[in-house]
CSV table of C-alpha atoms and ligand atoms in Angstrom, one decimal:
chain,number,residue,atom,x,y,z
Q,1,MET,CA,7.6,11.7,56.2
Q,2,ARG,CA,5.4,10.0,53.7
Q,3,GLN,CA,6.8,7.7,51.1
Q,4,SER,CA,5.1,7.2,47.7
Q,5,VAL,CA,5.0,3.9,45.9
Q,6,ASP,CA,3.1,2.3,43.1
Q,7,VAL,CA,2.0,-0.8,45.0
Q,8,LEU,CA,1.7,-1.6,48.6
Q,9,VAL,CA,1.2,-5.4,49.2
Q,10,SER,CA,-0.3,-6.0,52.7
Q,11,GLY,CA,0.7,-9.5,53.7
Q,12,GLY,CA,3.8,-11.5,53.0
Q,13,GLY,CA,2.4,-15.0,53.0
Q,14,VAL,CA,3.0,-17.1,49.9
Q,15,ALA,CA,0.4,-15.1,47.9
Q,16,GLY,CA,1.6,-11.7,49.0
Q,17,LEU,CA,5.3,-12.5,48.3
Q,18,ALA,CA,4.3,-13.7,44.8
Q,19,ALA,CA,2.4,-10.5,44.2
Q,20,ALA,CA,5.4,-8.4,45.3
Q,21,ALA,CA,7.6,-10.4,42.9
Q,22,ALA,CA,5.2,-10.1,40.0
Q,23,PHE,CA,4.7,-6.3,40.3
Q,24,GLY,CA,8.3,-5.8,41.0
Q,25,SER,CA,9.3,-7.9,37.9
Q,26,ALA,CA,6.8,-5.8,35.9
Q,27,GLY,CA,8.8,-2.6,36.9
Q,28,TYR,CA,6.5,-1.1,39.5
Q,29,SER,CA,7.9,0.1,42.8
Q,30,VAL,CA,6.6,-2.1,45.6
Q,31,ILE,CA,6.5,-2.2,49.4
Q,32,CYS,CA,5.4,-5.5,50.9
Q,33,VAL,CA,4.7,-5.7,54.7
Q,34,ASP,CA,4.0,-8.5,57.1
Q,35,PRO,CA,4.1,-8.6,60.9
Q,36,ALA,CA,5.4,-12.2,60.9
Q,37,PRO,CA,8.9,-12.7,59.4
Q,38,PRO,CA,8.8,-15.6,56.9
Q,39,ILE,CA,10.1,-19.0,58.2
Q,40,THR,CA,12.3,-20.2,55.4
Q,41,ASP,CA,13.6,-23.4,57.0
Q,42,GLY,CA,11.4,-26.5,57.1
Q,43,THR,CA,12.9,-27.7,60.4
Q,44,ALA,CA,12.4,-24.4,62.3
Q,45,PRO,CA,9.5,-24.2,64.8
Q,46,GLY,CA,6.4,-22.7,63.2
Q,47,ALA,CA,7.4,-23.7,59.7
Q,48,ASP,CA,4.5,-24.0,57.2
Q,49,LEU,CA,4.6,-27.7,56.5
Q,50,ARG,CA,1.8,-27.7,54.0
Q,51,THR,CA,2.7,-28.2,50.4
Q,52,THR,CA,1.3,-26.5,47.3
Q,53,ALA,CA,0.6,-28.3,44.1
Q,54,PHE,CA,0.9,-25.7,41.4
Q,55,LEU,CA,-1.5,-26.5,38.5
Q,56,GLN,CA,-0.6,-25.7,34.9
Q,57,PRO,CA,-2.1,-22.2,34.5
Q,58,SER,CA,-0.1,-21.0,37.6
Q,59,ILE,CA,3.2,-21.6,35.9
Q,60,PRO,CA,3.2,-18.6,33.4
Q,61,VAL,CA,2.3,-16.3,36.4
Q,62,LEU,CA,5.3,-17.7,38.4
Q,63,GLU,CA,7.5,-17.4,35.3
Q,64,ALA,CA,6.7,-13.8,34.7
Q,65,ALA,CA,7.4,-13.1,38.3
Q,66,GLY,CA,10.9,-14.7,38.0
Q,67,LEU,CA,9.9,-17.4,40.5
Q,68,TRP,CA,9.5,-20.5,38.5
Q,69,GLU,CA,13.1,-20.9,37.5
Q,70,ARG,CA,13.9,-20.9,41.2
Q,71,LEU,CA,11.2,-23.5,42.1
Q,72,GLN,CA,11.5,-25.9,39.2
Q,73,PRO,CA,14.6,-27.8,40.5
Q,74,HIS,CA,12.7,-28.6,43.7
Q,75,ALA,CA,9.3,-29.4,42.2
Q,76,MET,CA,7.8,-32.9,42.1
Q,77,PRO,CA,5.5,-33.5,39.0
Q,78,LEU,CA,2.0,-34.9,39.5
Q,79,GLN,CA,1.1,-37.1,36.6
Q,80,VAL,CA,-1.8,-39.1,38.0
Q,81,MET,CA,-4.7,-38.1,40.3
Q,82,ARG,CA,-5.9,-41.3,42.0
Q,83,ILE,CA,-9.3,-41.3,43.7
Q,84,VAL,CA,-9.9,-44.2,46.1
Q,85,ASP,CA,-13.2,-45.0,47.6
Q,86,ALA,CA,-12.9,-46.7,51.0
Q,87,GLY,CA,-16.4,-46.1,52.1
Q,88,GLY,CA,-17.4,-49.7,52.8
Q,89,ALA,CA,-17.9,-51.2,56.2
Q,90,GLU,CA,-14.2,-51.9,56.6
Q,91,PRO,CA,-11.4,-49.4,55.8
Q,92,VAL,CA,-10.2,-51.0,52.6
Q,93,ALA,CA,-9.9,-49.6,49.1
Q,94,ARG,CA,-12.9,-50.8,47.2
Q,95,ILE,CA,-12.9,-48.7,44.0
Q,96,THR,CA,-9.8,-47.0,42.5
Q,97,HIS,CA,-9.9,-44.6,39.6
Q,98,ASP,CA,-6.8,-43.0,38.0
Q,99,PHE,CA,-7.1,-39.6,36.2
Q,100,ASN,CA,-4.0,-39.4,34.0
Q,101,ALA,CA,-2.8,-35.9,32.8
Q,102,ALA,CA,-1.7,-37.6,29.6
Q,103,ASP,CA,-5.4,-37.8,28.6
Q,104,VAL,CA,-5.8,-34.0,28.4
Q,105,SER,CA,-2.3,-32.6,28.1
Q,106,ALA,CA,1.4,-33.3,27.2
Q,107,GLN,CA,2.3,-31.8,30.7
Q,108,PRO,CA,1.7,-33.2,34.2
Q,109,PHE,CA,-1.3,-31.8,36.2
Q,110,GLY,CA,1.0,-29.8,38.3
Q,111,TRP,CA,4.1,-29.6,40.5
Q,112,ASN,CA,4.2,-30.0,44.2
Q,113,LEU,CA,6.5,-27.9,46.6
Q,114,PRO,CA,6.7,-27.4,50.3
Q,115,ASN,CA,5.4,-24.0,51.5
Q,116,TRP,CA,8.4,-23.2,53.6
Q,117,LEU,CA,10.6,-23.6,50.5
Q,118,LEU,CA,8.3,-21.3,48.5
Q,119,ARG,CA,8.8,-18.7,51.1
Q,120,ARG,CA,12.6,-19.1,51.0
Q,121,GLU,CA,12.7,-18.8,47.2
Q,122,PHE,CA,10.2,-16.0,47.0
Q,123,VAL,CA,12.1,-13.9,49.6
Q,124,ALA,CA,15.4,-14.5,47.7
Q,125,ARG,CA,13.7,-13.2,44.5
Q,126,LEU,CA,12.5,-10.1,46.3
Q,127,ASP,CA,16.1,-9.5,47.5
Q,128,ALA,CA,17.2,-9.5,43.9
Q,129,LEU,CA,14.6,-6.8,42.9
Q,130,GLU,CA,15.9,-3.3,43.7
Q,131,ASN,CA,12.4,-1.8,43.2
Q,132,VAL,CA,10.8,-4.0,45.9
Q,133,ASP,CA,11.1,-3.2,49.6
Q,134,PHE,CA,10.1,-6.2,51.7
Q,135,ARG,CA,9.5,-5.2,55.3
Q,136,PRO,CA,9.0,-8.3,57.5
Q,137,GLY,CA,8.1,-7.4,61.1
Q,138,THR,CA,5.9,-4.5,60.0
Q,139,ALA,CA,2.1,-4.6,59.8
Q,140,THR,CA,-0.5,-2.5,58.0
Q,141,SER,CA,-2.2,-0.6,60.8
Q,142,ARG,CA,-4.6,1.9,59.1
Q,143,VAL,CA,-5.9,2.4,55.5
Q,144,PHE,CA,-7.5,5.5,54.3
Q,145,THR,CA,-8.4,5.8,50.6
Q,146,ARG,CA,-9.5,8.6,48.3
Q,147,GLU,CA,-9.8,8.7,44.5
Q,148,SER,CA,-6.2,9.6,43.8
Q,149,GLU,CA,-4.4,7.3,46.3
Q,150,ALA,CA,-4.5,5.0,49.3
Q,151,LEU,CA,-2.8,6.3,52.5
Q,152,VAL,CA,-1.5,3.5,54.6
Q,153,THR,CA,-0.1,3.8,58.1
Q,154,LEU,CA,2.3,1.0,59.1
Q,155,SER,CA,2.9,-0.4,62.6
Q,156,ASP,CA,6.3,1.3,62.8
Q,157,GLY,CA,4.5,4.7,62.5
Q,158,SER,CA,5.6,5.3,58.9
Q,159,ARG,CA,3.1,6.4,56.3
Q,160,VAL,CA,2.9,5.3,52.6
Q,161,SER,CA,0.9,6.7,49.7
Q,162,ALA,CA,0.2,3.9,47.3
Q,163,ARG,CA,-1.6,4.0,43.9
Q,164,LEU,CA,-2.7,0.4,44.5
Q,165,VAL,CA,-3.0,-1.6,47.7
Q,166,ILE,CA,-3.1,-5.4,47.3
Q,167,ALA,CA,-4.7,-7.0,50.3
Q,168,ALA,CA,-3.0,-10.4,50.6
Q,169,ASP,CA,-3.3,-10.4,54.3
Q,170,GLY,CA,-5.2,-13.6,54.8
Q,171,ARG,CA,-8.6,-14.8,55.7
Q,172,HIS,CA,-9.0,-12.2,58.5
Q,173,SER,CA,-7.7,-9.5,56.2
Q,174,PRO,CA,-7.3,-6.2,58.1
Q,175,VAL,CA,-7.4,-4.2,54.9
Q,176,ARG,CA,-10.7,-5.9,53.9
Q,177,LYS,CA,-12.1,-5.1,57.3
Q,178,ALA,CA,-10.9,-1.4,57.1
Q,179,LEU,CA,-12.8,-1.1,53.8
Q,180,GLY,CA,-15.9,-2.7,55.4
Q,181,ILE,CA,-16.2,-5.4,52.7
Q,182,PRO,CA,-18.4,-8.2,54.1
Q,183,VAL,CA,-17.6,-12.0,53.7
Q,184,GLN,CA,-19.9,-15.0,53.4
Q,185,THR,CA,-18.5,-17.9,55.4
Q,186,THR,CA,-19.4,-21.6,55.5
Q,187,ARG,CA,-18.1,-23.7,58.4
Q,188,TYR,CA,-18.0,-27.5,58.2
Q,189,GLY,CA,-17.0,-28.3,61.8
Q,190,GLN,CA,-13.9,-29.8,60.2
Q,191,LYS,CA,-10.1,-29.5,60.5
Q,192,ALA,CA,-7.2,-30.7,58.4
Q,193,LEU,CA,-4.0,-32.3,59.7
Q,194,ALA,CA,-1.0,-31.5,57.4
Q,195,PHE,CA,2.3,-33.3,57.7
Q,196,ALA,CA,4.7,-35.5,55.7
Q,197,VAL,CA,5.2,-39.2,55.6
Q,198,THR,CA,7.7,-41.7,54.2
Q,199,HIS,CA,6.6,-45.0,52.7
Q,200,PRO,CA,8.3,-48.1,51.4
Q,201,GLU,CA,6.6,-48.1,48.0
Q,202,PRO,CA,7.4,-45.3,45.4
Q,203,HIS,CA,4.6,-42.8,44.7
Q,204,ASN,CA,5.4,-42.8,41.0
Q,205,ASN,CA,4.1,-39.2,40.8
Q,206,VAL,CA,0.6,-40.2,41.7
Q,207,SER,CA,-1.4,-37.9,44.0
Q,208,THR,CA,-4.0,-40.0,45.9
Q,209,GLU,CA,-7.2,-39.1,47.6
Q,210,VAL,CA,-8.8,-41.7,49.9
Q,211,HIS,CA,-12.5,-41.1,50.7
Q,212,ARG,CA,-14.2,-42.8,53.6
Q,213,SER,CA,-15.9,-40.3,56.0
Q,214,GLY,CA,-15.1,-37.0,57.7
Q,215,GLY,CA,-13.2,-35.7,54.6
Q,216,PRO,CA,-10.5,-36.9,52.2
Q,217,PHE,CA,-7.1,-38.3,53.2
Q,218,THR,CA,-4.7,-37.0,50.5
Q,219,LEU,CA,-1.1,-38.1,49.7
Q,220,VAL,CA,0.8,-35.7,47.4
Q,221,PRO,CA,4.2,-36.7,46.1
Q,222,LEU,CA,7.3,-35.0,47.4
Q,223,GLY,CA,11.0,-35.7,46.8
Q,224,ASP,CA,12.7,-38.5,48.8
Q,225,HIS,CA,13.3,-37.9,52.5
Q,226,GLN,CA,16.3,-39.6,54.1
Q,227,GLY,CA,16.5,-41.9,51.1
Q,228,LYS,CA,12.8,-43.0,51.3
Q,229,PRO,CA,9.9,-42.1,49.1
Q,230,CYS,CA,8.0,-39.3,50.7
Q,231,SER,CA,4.5,-37.6,50.4
Q,232,ALA,CA,2.7,-34.7,51.9
Q,233,VAL,CA,-0.5,-35.7,53.8
Q,234,VAL,CA,-3.6,-33.6,54.2
Q,235,TRP,CA,-6.1,-35.5,56.4
Q,236,MET,CA,-9.4,-33.9,56.9
Q,237,GLU,CA,-11.8,-35.0,59.7
Q,238,THR,CA,-14.4,-33.6,62.0
Q,239,GLY,CA,-12.9,-31.2,64.6
Q,240,PRO,CA,-13.4,-33.5,67.6
Q,241,GLU,CA,-11.8,-36.4,65.7
Q,242,VAL,CA,-8.8,-34.3,64.7
Q,243,ASP,CA,-8.4,-33.2,68.4
Q,244,ARG,CA,-8.5,-36.9,69.4
Q,245,LEU,CA,-6.0,-37.9,66.7
Q,246,ARG,CA,-3.4,-35.2,67.6
Q,247,GLN,CA,-3.5,-36.3,71.3
Q,248,LEU,CA,-2.6,-40.0,70.5
Q,249,ASP,CA,0.9,-41.2,71.3
Q,250,PRO,CA,3.1,-41.6,68.2
Q,251,ALA,CA,2.6,-45.3,67.8
Q,252,ALA,CA,-1.3,-45.1,68.1
Q,253,PHE,CA,-1.3,-42.2,65.7
Q,254,GLU,CA,0.7,-44.1,63.1
Q,255,GLN,CA,-1.7,-47.1,63.5
Q,256,ALA,CA,-4.7,-44.8,62.9
Q,257,MET,CA,-3.1,-43.1,59.9
Q,258,ASN,CA,-2.2,-46.5,58.3
Q,259,GLU,CA,-5.8,-47.7,58.8
Q,260,ARG,CA,-7.1,-44.5,57.1
Q,261,SER,CA,-4.6,-44.8,54.2
Q,262,CYS,CA,-5.8,-48.4,53.6
Q,263,GLY,CA,-2.2,-49.6,53.3
Q,264,LEU,CA,-1.6,-47.7,50.1
Q,265,TYR,CA,2.2,-47.3,49.4
Q,266,GLY,CA,2.9,-49.6,52.4
Q,267,TRP,CA,3.4,-48.7,56.0
Q,268,LEU,CA,3.4,-44.9,56.4
Q,269,GLU,CA,5.8,-43.3,58.9
Q,270,GLN,CA,5.3,-39.8,60.1
Q,271,ALA,CA,8.3,-37.6,59.0
Q,272,THR,CA,7.4,-34.1,60.2
Q,273,PRO,CA,5.3,-32.7,63.1
Q,274,LEU,CA,1.5,-32.3,62.7
Q,275,THR,CA,0.0,-29.0,61.9
Q,276,VAL,CA,-3.7,-28.3,62.2
Q,277,TRP,CA,-5.8,-26.0,59.9
Q,278,PRO,CA,-9.5,-25.1,60.4
Q,279,ILE,CA,-11.5,-25.7,57.2
Q,280,ILE,CA,-14.0,-23.1,55.9
Q,281,THR,CA,-15.3,-21.8,52.6
Q,282,GLN,CA,-15.3,-18.0,52.5
Q,283,ILE,CA,-15.8,-15.3,49.8
Q,284,ALA,CA,-15.6,-11.5,50.0
Q,285,GLU,CA,-18.7,-9.7,48.7
Q,286,ARG,CA,-16.4,-7.9,46.2
Q,287,PHE,CA,-12.8,-8.2,45.3
Q,288,ASN,CA,-12.2,-4.5,44.8
Q,289,GLY,CA,-12.5,-1.3,46.8
Q,290,GLN,CA,-11.3,2.2,46.2
Q,291,ARG,CA,-7.5,1.9,45.3
Q,292,VAL,CA,-7.6,-1.7,46.7
Q,293,ALA,CA,-7.7,-5.2,45.2
Q,294,LEU,CA,-8.3,-8.2,47.5
Q,295,MET,CA,-6.5,-11.4,46.5
Q,296,ALA,CA,-5.9,-14.9,47.8
Q,297,GLU,CA,-7.4,-15.8,51.2
Q,298,ALA,CA,-8.3,-12.2,51.8
Q,299,ALA,CA,-10.7,-12.7,48.9
Q,300,HIS,CA,-11.6,-16.4,49.0
Q,301,VAL,CA,-10.9,-19.5,51.2
Q,302,VAL,CA,-11.6,-23.1,50.1
Q,303,PRO,CA,-11.0,-26.5,51.7
Q,304,PRO,CA,-7.8,-28.1,50.5
Q,305,ILE,CA,-9.3,-30.4,47.9
Q,306,GLY,CA,-8.1,-30.5,44.3
Q,307,ALA,CA,-5.2,-28.0,45.0
Q,308,GLN,CA,-7.4,-25.0,44.3
Q,309,GLY,CA,-6.5,-22.4,47.0
Q,310,LEU,CA,-3.2,-20.9,46.0
Q,311,ASN,CA,-3.8,-21.7,42.4
Q,312,MET,CA,-6.9,-19.5,42.5
Q,313,SER,CA,-4.7,-16.8,44.1
Q,314,LEU,CA,-2.2,-17.0,41.3
Q,315,GLY,CA,-5.2,-16.6,38.9
Q,316,ASP,CA,-6.0,-13.4,40.8
Q,317,LEU,CA,-2.5,-12.3,40.4
Q,318,GLY,CA,-2.4,-13.1,36.7
Q,319,ALA,CA,-5.5,-11.0,36.2
Q,320,LEU,CA,-4.2,-8.1,38.3
Q,321,ILE,CA,-1.0,-7.9,36.3
Q,322,ALA,CA,-2.8,-8.3,32.9
Q,323,LEU,CA,-5.2,-5.4,33.8
Q,324,ALA,CA,-2.4,-3.1,35.3
Q,325,ALA,CA,-1.0,-0.3,33.2
Q,326,PRO,CA,1.4,2.4,34.4
Q,327,GLU,CA,-1.1,5.2,33.5
Q,328,THR,CA,-4.2,3.7,35.2
Q,329,LEU,CA,-2.7,1.7,38.0
Q,330,GLY,CA,-5.2,1.5,40.9
Q,331,GLU,CA,-7.9,3.4,39.2
Q,332,SER,CA,-11.5,2.2,39.5
Q,333,GLY,CA,-11.9,0.9,35.9
Q,334,PRO,CA,-9.2,-1.8,36.0
Q,335,LEU,CA,-10.2,-2.7,39.6
Q,336,GLN,CA,-13.8,-3.2,38.6
Q,337,ALA,CA,-12.7,-5.3,35.6
Q,338,TYR,CA,-10.6,-7.4,38.1
Q,339,HIS,CA,-13.7,-8.0,40.3
Q,340,ARG,CA,-15.8,-8.9,37.2
Q,341,ARG,CA,-13.1,-11.3,36.0
Q,342,ARG,CA,-12.2,-13.1,39.2
Q,343,TRP,CA,-15.3,-13.1,41.4
Q,344,PRO,CA,-17.5,-15.4,39.3
Q,345,GLU,CA,-14.6,-17.7,38.7
Q,346,ALA,CA,-13.9,-17.9,42.5
Q,347,LYS,CA,-17.6,-18.4,43.3
Q,348,LEU,CA,-17.8,-21.3,40.8
Q,349,ARG,CA,-14.7,-23.0,42.2
Q,350,LEU,CA,-15.9,-22.5,45.8
Q,351,ALA,CA,-19.2,-24.2,44.9
Q,352,GLY,CA,-17.4,-27.1,43.3
Q,353,VAL,CA,-15.0,-27.7,46.2
Q,354,ASP,CA,-17.9,-27.3,48.7
Q,355,ALA,CA,-19.8,-30.1,46.9
Q,356,LEU,CA,-16.8,-32.4,46.8
Q,357,ASN,CA,-16.1,-31.7,50.5
Q,358,ARG,CA,-19.7,-32.4,51.6
Q,359,ALA,CA,-19.6,-35.7,49.5
Q,360,SER,CA,-16.3,-36.7,51.1
Q,361,MET,CA,-17.6,-36.0,54.7
Q,362,ILE,CA,-20.6,-38.3,54.3
Q,363,ASP,CA,-20.9,-40.8,57.2
Q,364,ALA,CA,-24.1,-42.9,56.6
Q,365,GLN,CA,-23.3,-46.2,54.8
Q,366,PRO,CA,-26.0,-46.0,52.0
Q,367,LEU,CA,-24.9,-42.5,51.1
Q,368,ARG,CA,-21.3,-43.6,51.0
Q,369,ASP,CA,-22.4,-46.4,48.6
Q,370,ALA,CA,-24.2,-43.8,46.4
Q,371,ARG,CA,-21.1,-41.6,46.4
Q,372,ALA,CA,-19.0,-44.6,45.1
Q,373,ALA,CA,-21.6,-45.3,42.4
Q,374,ALA,CA,-21.7,-41.7,41.3
Q,375,LEU,CA,-17.8,-41.5,41.1
Q,376,HIS,CA,-17.8,-44.7,39.1
Q,377,ALA,CA,-20.4,-43.4,36.7
Q,378,LEU,CA,-18.6,-40.1,36.1
Q,379,TYR,CA,-15.3,-41.8,35.6
Q,380,SER,CA,-16.7,-44.3,33.1
Q,381,LEU,CA,-17.9,-41.6,30.7
Q,382,ALA,CA,-14.6,-40.6,28.9
Q,383,PRO,CA,-15.7,-37.1,27.8
Q,384,VAL,CA,-17.1,-36.3,31.2
Q,385,ARG,CA,-13.9,-37.6,32.8
Q,386,ARG,CA,-11.7,-35.5,30.5
Q,387,GLY,CA,-13.9,-32.4,31.1
Q,388,LEU,CA,-13.6,-32.8,34.9
Q,389,MET,CA,-9.9,-33.1,34.6
Q,390,GLN,CA,-9.7,-29.9,32.4
Q,391,LEU,CA,-11.9,-28.1,34.9
Q,392,GLY,CA,-9.9,-29.2,37.9
Q,393,ILE,CA,-6.6,-28.1,36.3
Q,394,GLY,CA,-8.1,-24.8,35.3
Q,395,MET,CA,-7.6,-25.4,31.6
Q,396,ARG,CA,-11.3,-24.3,31.1
B,1,LIG,C1,-3.8,-28.1,54.7
B,1,LIG,C2,-3.8,-27.2,53.5
B,1,LIG,C3,-3.2,-27.6,52.2
B,1,LIG,C4,-3.3,-26.8,51.1
B,1,LIG,N1,-2.8,-27.3,49.9
B,1,LIG,C5,-2.9,-26.5,48.8
B,1,LIG,C6,-2.5,-26.9,47.5
B,1,LIG,O1,-2.0,-28.0,47.3
B,1,LIG,N2,-2.6,-26.1,46.4
B,1,LIG,C7,-3.1,-24.8,46.6
B,1,LIG,O2,-3.2,-24.1,45.6
B,1,LIG,N3,-3.5,-24.4,47.8
B,1,LIG,C8,-3.4,-25.1,48.9
B,1,LIG,N4,-3.9,-24.7,50.1
B,1,LIG,C9,-4.3,-23.3,50.2
B,1,LIG,C10,-3.0,-22.4,50.4
B,1,LIG,O3,-2.1,-22.9,51.3
B,1,LIG,C11,-3.5,-21.0,50.8
B,1,LIG,O4,-4.3,-20.5,49.8
B,1,LIG,C12,-2.4,-20.1,51.0
B,1,LIG,O5,-1.3,-20.6,51.8
B,1,LIG,C13,-2.9,-18.9,51.6
B,1,LIG,O6,-2.0,-17.9,51.3
B,1,LIG,P1,-2.3,-16.4,51.7
B,1,LIG,O7,-1.0,-15.7,51.4
B,1,LIG,O8,-3.5,-15.9,51.1
B,1,LIG,O9,-2.6,-16.4,53.3
B,1,LIG,P2,-1.7,-16.5,54.5
B,1,LIG,O10,-0.7,-17.6,54.3
B,1,LIG,O11,-2.6,-16.6,55.7
B,1,LIG,O12,-0.9,-15.1,54.5
B,1,LIG,C14,-1.5,-14.0,55.0
B,1,LIG,C15,-0.3,-13.1,55.6
B,1,LIG,O13,-0.9,-11.9,56.0
B,1,LIG,C16,-0.2,-11.4,57.1
B,1,LIG,N5,-0.9,-10.4,57.8
B,1,LIG,C17,-1.8,-10.5,58.8
B,1,LIG,N6,-2.2,-9.3,59.3
B,1,LIG,C18,-1.4,-8.4,58.6
B,1,LIG,C19,-1.3,-7.0,58.6
B,1,LIG,N7,-2.0,-6.2,59.5
B,1,LIG,N8,-0.5,-6.4,57.8
B,1,LIG,C20,0.2,-7.1,56.9
B,1,LIG,N9,0.2,-8.4,56.8
B,1,LIG,C21,-0.6,-9.1,57.7
B,1,LIG,C22,0.0,-12.7,57.9
B,1,LIG,O14,1.1,-12.6,58.9
B,1,LIG,C23,0.3,-13.7,56.8
B,1,LIG,O15,1.7,-13.9,56.6
B,1,LIG,C24,-3.9,-25.5,51.2
B,1,LIG,C25,-4.4,-25.1,52.4
B,1,LIG,C26,-4.4,-25.9,53.5
B,1,LIG,C27,-5.1,-25.5,54.8
């Protein structure tokens, strides 16, 4: 038997769950499928130990989806973004610049939360929505579209007729592949280590990026862990260096991490296991197909710099919701408008993050010196500094 639904969300990662909550909250009937049941406990094996810093424009999208009220009590505000250049001969901080949200807004830049906690709260929100049917353990197997509907076959053999399919099924998106939409991918030979640390000195809501070579070492504030100040770390390096680091014994790893952090916030102690993420930039040639919208990593992937990835995904979701109307849901007009609105924005942000990443990877000493001088020059011009902050937050 075939079930009819307004929206089928393929993928129950953070972005897909948010999409299901948003369309469910807007009154549409929704089925959301994912072959991997979400891990909603931070201590369970396989838990997503990354964190997401939600920037200001993401908050109204989360509010409308009934998600923000659940997240706010756990969120750690980010008031200052600190950029530290440690590109000299020795691994010490030689230039430090603070970008304070107070210069451009009465609000913090954003709010940081662990990804496993997002999954817990998003799934709880879906449970409370009668018009949303979340089916963990079920995958999208086949997609066939025609003008009036998308016909989706699921891995349990059931078939769904949807007016709109939202592909939120990740960077290898099976829905995108079924539609034959090509992607453009840039590889950097780089990986990220993501984990949490405790430290003796408080972070005072400062998010810190330390630049030396190989990529940034970023500390993002979290709530206390076992009574100690705690931050999430994203440490980007070349692939071989990450492979070397993850094979070190715990004491040697801690030593290497503390050298790389230049002693900021005191001696860092590893508080969670390491997880490793390959770093790429990728964009789909278009974000729409017949009866299909691509969003999140199915549409675009960026290196984790400046907290852009999931925030861009919530920008996608905000546009999809704004363009949706019960009479025209999934029709080509609104889907083309979605592509026109989101693709150029994503392309611009990809280019910006790509440039920052390449600058941070630089190894040769004279170029590292030039990078420090350029950062200093940009920072010293107050209007440029404010403009960069607004751009980074997504205020313009
Ligand atoms: C180290 C690191 C730190 C980051 N920090 C930030 C940050 O601070 N701020 C920010 O905005 N972004 C950040 N990002 C980016 C952010 O984490 C990602 O954008 C986001 O997690 C990706 O979400 P997604 O739902 O698109 O993809 P995924 O999490 O990959 O989810 C895709 C889902 O699709 C499912 N799926 C696969 N096949 C099928 C199928 N056949 N049918 C149905 N479902 C399927 C998968 O099981 C998976 O659950 C970071 C990324 C990294 C690597």
